[in-house]
Amino acid sequence: MDFVKTYIDLSQDSLKYSALSIAFNPIFWNIVARLEYTTHFLTKLALGKPRCGCYTLAVIIFSLGIVRDLLYEKALRDQPIYEALDLLPVKVLAAVLFAYGNVLVLTSMWALGVTGTYLGDYFGILMDARVTGFPFNITDNPMYYGSTMSFVGTALWFAKPAGIALSAFVLVMYLIALRFEEPFTAEIYAKRDRERAASKKEK
Ligand SMILES: *[C@@H]1O[C@H](CO)[C@@H](O)[C@H](O)[C@H]1NC(C)=O
């Protein structure tokens, strides 16, 4: 408990803003995506073009991600350093985690494309087949785990225990998001497959 009190300065507003944006982003995109799925409000705003709607959401989510990263860096700057972490081997580990995390995020974006990355399924833009190549042969959710690794890497690099705590919060928010997203998108694809099977039978 004393460790936490010494190294996580809860009185800093920047820590709260960082935690707030970490929580806000996945909640925001899940609510917007579900609303899009049921009402197609973004597609309607984009004059009936689902792709334009999805690109718009992509820009918004991407920007929110940048804001979150900036707030995280600001929060870390206001937090105390833990000297025992301020060592070369820790910095090396930090760099490896940060780099590998980014490799997972960027290669999965590359593999999925813009609509695959940014909730295209909710707009009715479905992938033809499940992507199974790297990085999806390592984990089902390379973007979430990669992003978490980058957060941990940054925390270790600056030797900030508060950053480790925020990274754990990032992971928790992603795990909660997955509990909403995975069954929902699985059902979107199951529906498509049922419709495909039905139309095959008709022929
Ligand atoms: C995943 O795929 C990549 C590239 O195809 C390959 O080099 C790597 O060994 C694979 N990893 C696993 C765990 O299968």
PDB file of C-alpha atoms in Angstrom, residues 57-188:
ATOM      1  CA  LEU A  57     -15.688   6.492 -37.819  1.00  0.00           C
ATOM      2  CA  ALA A  58     -12.113   5.312 -38.488  1.00  0.00           C
ATOM      3  CA  VAL A  59     -10.838   8.904 -38.479  1.00  0.00           C
ATOM      4  CA  ILE A  60     -12.712   9.634 -35.246  1.00  0.00           C
ATOM      5  CA  ILE A  61     -11.467   6.490 -33.462  1.00  0.00           C
ATOM      6  CA  PHE A  62      -7.916   7.065 -34.700  1.00  0.00           C
ATOM      7  CA  SER A  63      -7.991  10.667 -33.434  1.00  0.00           C
ATOM      8  CA  LEU A  64      -9.388   9.583 -30.069  1.00  0.00           C
ATOM      9  CA  GLY A  65      -6.490   7.122 -29.892  1.00  0.00           C
ATOM     10  CA  ILE A  66      -3.982   9.919 -30.432  1.00  0.00           C
ATOM     11  CA  VAL A  67      -5.654  12.023 -27.721  1.00  0.00           C
ATOM     12  CA  ARG A  68      -5.505   9.026 -25.377  1.00  0.00           C
ATOM     13  CA  ASP A  69      -1.787   8.518 -26.092  1.00  0.00           C
ATOM     14  CA  LEU A  70      -1.037  12.208 -25.487  1.00  0.00           C
ATOM     15  CA  LEU A  71      -2.978  12.209 -22.212  1.00  0.00           C
ATOM     16  CA  TYR A  72      -1.090   9.070 -21.157  1.00  0.00           C
ATOM     17  CA  GLU A  73       2.279  10.699 -21.832  1.00  0.00           C
ATOM     18  CA  LYS A  74       1.216  13.825 -19.976  1.00  0.00           C
ATOM     19  CA  ALA A  75       0.037  11.686 -17.038  1.00  0.00           C
ATOM     20  CA  LEU A  76       3.352   9.824 -16.930  1.00  0.00           C
ATOM     21  CA  ARG A  77       5.310  13.094 -16.875  1.00  0.00           C
ATOM     22  CA  ASP A  78       3.441  14.142 -13.721  1.00  0.00           C
ATOM     23  CA  GLN A  79       4.134  10.869 -11.896  1.00  0.00           C
ATOM     24  CA  PRO A  80       7.099   9.861  -9.698  1.00  0.00           C
ATOM     25  CA  ILE A  81       9.933   7.708 -11.023  1.00  0.00           C
ATOM     26  CA  TYR A  82      10.710   4.366  -9.381  1.00  0.00           C
ATOM     27  CA  GLU A  83      14.516   4.320  -9.365  1.00  0.00           C
ATOM     28  CA  ALA A  84      14.727   0.529  -9.257  1.00  0.00           C
ATOM     29  CA  LEU A  85      13.188   0.454 -12.741  1.00  0.00           C
ATOM     30  CA  ASP A  86      15.530   3.096 -14.102  1.00  0.00           C
ATOM     31  CA  LEU A  87      18.049   0.559 -15.416  1.00  0.00           C
ATOM     32  CA  LEU A  88      19.417  -0.375 -18.806  1.00  0.00           C
ATOM     33  CA  PRO A  89      17.917  -3.920 -18.948  1.00  0.00           C
ATOM     34  CA  VAL A  90      14.492  -2.471 -18.139  1.00  0.00           C
ATOM     35  CA  LYS A  91      14.910   0.095 -20.911  1.00  0.00           C
ATOM     36  CA  VAL A  92      15.813  -2.695 -23.337  1.00  0.00           C
ATOM     37  CA  LEU A  93      12.748  -4.690 -22.300  1.00  0.00           C
ATOM     38  CA  ALA A  94      10.659  -1.513 -22.639  1.00  0.00           C
ATOM     39  CA  ALA A  95      11.904  -0.890 -26.170  1.00  0.00           C
ATOM     40  CA  VAL A  96      11.257  -4.505 -27.179  1.00  0.00           C
ATOM     41  CA  LEU A  97       7.713  -4.413 -25.785  1.00  0.00           C
ATOM     42  CA  PHE A  98       6.982  -1.070 -27.427  1.00  0.00           C
ATOM     43  CA  ALA A  99       8.367  -2.173 -30.786  1.00  0.00           C
ATOM     44  CA  TYR A 100       6.709  -5.598 -30.760  1.00  0.00           C
ATOM     45  CA  GLY A 101       3.416  -4.089 -29.623  1.00  0.00           C
ATOM     46  CA  ASN A 102       3.501  -1.674 -32.523  1.00  0.00           C
ATOM     47  CA  VAL A 103       4.409  -4.465 -34.944  1.00  0.00           C
ATOM     48  CA  LEU A 104       1.312  -6.387 -33.784  1.00  0.00           C
ATOM     49  CA  VAL A 105      -0.933  -3.323 -34.162  1.00  0.00           C
ATOM     50  CA  LEU A 106       0.402  -2.194 -37.535  1.00  0.00           C
ATOM     51  CA  THR A 107       0.564  -5.641 -39.147  1.00  0.00           C
ATOM     52  CA  SER A 108      -2.977  -6.448 -38.032  1.00  0.00           C
ATOM     53  CA  MET A 109      -4.201  -3.130 -39.495  1.00  0.00           C
ATOM     54  CA  TRP A 110      -2.378  -4.019 -42.680  1.00  0.00           C
ATOM     55  CA  ALA A 111      -3.954  -7.485 -42.762  1.00  0.00           C
ATOM     56  CA  LEU A 112      -7.496  -6.256 -42.015  1.00  0.00           C
ATOM     57  CA  GLY A 113      -7.545  -3.011 -43.984  1.00  0.00           C
ATOM     58  CA  VAL A 114      -9.339   0.138 -42.828  1.00  0.00           C
ATOM     59  CA  THR A 115     -12.864  -1.300 -42.776  1.00  0.00           C
ATOM     60  CA  GLY A 116     -11.723  -4.538 -41.150  1.00  0.00           C
ATOM     61  CA  THR A 117      -9.853  -2.625 -38.448  1.00  0.00           C
ATOM     62  CA  TYR A 118     -12.505  -0.004 -37.756  1.00  0.00           C
ATOM     63  CA  LEU A 119     -15.692  -1.997 -37.220  1.00  0.00           C
ATOM     64  CA  GLY A 120     -16.704  -2.352 -40.875  1.00  0.00           C
ATOM     65  CA  ASP A 121     -18.707  -5.464 -39.930  1.00  0.00           C
ATOM     66  CA  TYR A 122     -21.222  -3.231 -38.156  1.00  0.00           C
ATOM     67  CA  PHE A 123     -21.685  -1.314 -41.426  1.00  0.00           C
ATOM     68  CA  GLY A 124     -22.352  -4.539 -43.311  1.00  0.00           C
ATOM     69  CA  ILE A 125     -18.854  -4.515 -44.840  1.00  0.00           C
ATOM     70  CA  LEU A 126     -17.817  -8.080 -44.049  1.00  0.00           C
ATOM     71  CA  MET A 127     -14.490  -9.819 -44.628  1.00  0.00           C
ATOM     72  CA  ASP A 128     -14.656 -12.649 -47.167  1.00  0.00           C
ATOM     73  CA  ALA A 129     -12.778 -14.998 -44.893  1.00  0.00           C
ATOM     74  CA  ARG A 130     -11.204 -14.939 -41.473  1.00  0.00           C
ATOM     75  CA  VAL A 131      -7.648 -13.593 -41.554  1.00  0.00           C
ATOM     76  CA  THR A 132      -5.384 -16.340 -40.220  1.00  0.00           C
ATOM     77  CA  GLY A 133      -1.873 -15.136 -41.174  1.00  0.00           C
ATOM     78  CA  PHE A 134       0.507 -13.129 -39.000  1.00  0.00           C
ATOM     79  CA  PRO A 135      -0.228 -11.630 -36.489  1.00  0.00           C
ATOM     80  CA  PHE A 136      -3.504 -13.524 -36.174  1.00  0.00           C
ATOM     81  CA  ASN A 137      -1.646 -16.838 -35.905  1.00  0.00           C
ATOM     82  CA  ILE A 138      -0.196 -15.556 -32.607  1.00  0.00           C
ATOM     83  CA  THR A 139      -3.317 -14.162 -30.958  1.00  0.00           C
ATOM     84  CA  ASP A 140      -6.941 -13.528 -31.969  1.00  0.00           C
ATOM     85  CA  ASN A 141      -6.673  -9.915 -30.838  1.00  0.00           C
ATOM     86  CA  PRO A 142      -3.237  -8.618 -31.834  1.00  0.00           C
ATOM     87  CA  MET A 143      -4.430  -5.014 -31.859  1.00  0.00           C
ATOM     88  CA  TYR A 144      -5.565  -5.022 -28.253  1.00  0.00           C
ATOM     89  CA  TYR A 145      -2.630  -6.984 -26.881  1.00  0.00           C
ATOM     90  CA  GLY A 146      -0.176  -5.050 -29.048  1.00  0.00           C
ATOM     91  CA  SER A 147      -1.579  -1.744 -27.838  1.00  0.00           C
ATOM     92  CA  THR A 148      -1.358  -2.899 -24.209  1.00  0.00           C
ATOM     93  CA  MET A 149       2.276  -3.922 -24.745  1.00  0.00           C
ATOM     94  CA  SER A 150       3.101  -0.467 -26.083  1.00  0.00           C
ATOM     95  CA  PHE A 151       1.558   1.091 -22.972  1.00  0.00           C
ATOM     96  CA  VAL A 152       3.600  -1.191 -20.700  1.00  0.00           C
ATOM     97  CA  GLY A 153       6.731  -0.476 -22.748  1.00  0.00           C
ATOM     98  CA  THR A 154       6.250   3.270 -22.349  1.00  0.00           C
ATOM     99  CA  ALA A 155       5.663   2.927 -18.586  1.00  0.00           C
ATOM    100  CA  LEU A 156       8.846   0.867 -18.167  1.00  0.00           C
ATOM    101  CA  TRP A 157      10.884   3.191 -20.366  1.00  0.00           C
ATOM    102  CA  PHE A 158      10.067   6.137 -18.120  1.00  0.00           C
ATOM    103  CA  ALA A 159      10.237   3.953 -14.967  1.00  0.00           C
ATOM    104  CA  LYS A 160       6.754   4.981 -13.844  1.00  0.00           C
ATOM    105  CA  PRO A 161       4.693   2.528 -11.754  1.00  0.00           C
ATOM    106  CA  ALA A 162       1.636   4.704 -12.430  1.00  0.00           C
ATOM    107  CA  GLY A 163       2.081   3.829 -16.085  1.00  0.00           C
ATOM    108  CA  ILE A 164       1.976   0.117 -15.252  1.00  0.00           C
ATOM    109  CA  ALA A 165      -1.291   0.723 -13.393  1.00  0.00           C
ATOM    110  CA  LEU A 166      -2.737   2.638 -16.364  1.00  0.00           C
ATOM    111  CA  SER A 167      -1.573  -0.148 -18.702  1.00  0.00           C
ATOM    112  CA  ALA A 168      -3.394  -2.710 -16.574  1.00  0.00           C
ATOM    113  CA  PHE A 169      -6.476  -0.520 -16.882  1.00  0.00           C
ATOM    114  CA  VAL A 170      -6.047  -0.462 -20.672  1.00  0.00           C
ATOM    115  CA  LEU A 171      -5.989  -4.267 -20.684  1.00  0.00           C
ATOM    116  CA  VAL A 172      -9.072  -4.501 -18.460  1.00  0.00           C
ATOM    117  CA  MET A 173     -11.000  -2.127 -20.734  1.00  0.00           C
ATOM    118  CA  TYR A 174      -9.995  -4.137 -23.814  1.00  0.00           C
ATOM    119  CA  LEU A 175     -11.006  -7.417 -22.160  1.00  0.00           C
ATOM    120  CA  ILE A 176     -14.388  -5.912 -21.289  1.00  0.00           C
ATOM    121  CA  ALA A 177     -14.748  -4.595 -24.854  1.00  0.00           C
ATOM    122  CA  LEU A 178     -13.978  -8.063 -26.226  1.00  0.00           C
ATOM    123  CA  ARG A 179     -16.783  -9.576 -24.177  1.00  0.00           C
ATOM    124  CA  PHE A 180     -19.167  -7.282 -26.051  1.00  0.00           C
ATOM    125  CA  GLU A 181     -17.540  -7.374 -29.462  1.00  0.00           C
ATOM    126  CA  GLU A 182     -16.641 -11.013 -29.990  1.00  0.00           C
ATOM    127  CA  PRO A 183     -20.117 -12.582 -29.622  1.00  0.00           C
ATOM    128  CA  PHE A 184     -21.695  -9.726 -31.576  1.00  0.00           C
ATOM    129  CA  THR A 185     -19.403  -9.895 -34.598  1.00  0.00           C
ATOM    130  CA  ALA A 186     -19.487 -13.713 -34.482  1.00  0.00           C
ATOM    131  CA  GLU A 187     -23.269 -13.465 -34.844  1.00  0.00           C
ATOM    132  CA  ILE A 188     -22.949 -10.989 -37.764  1.00  0.00           C
TER     133      ILE A 188
END
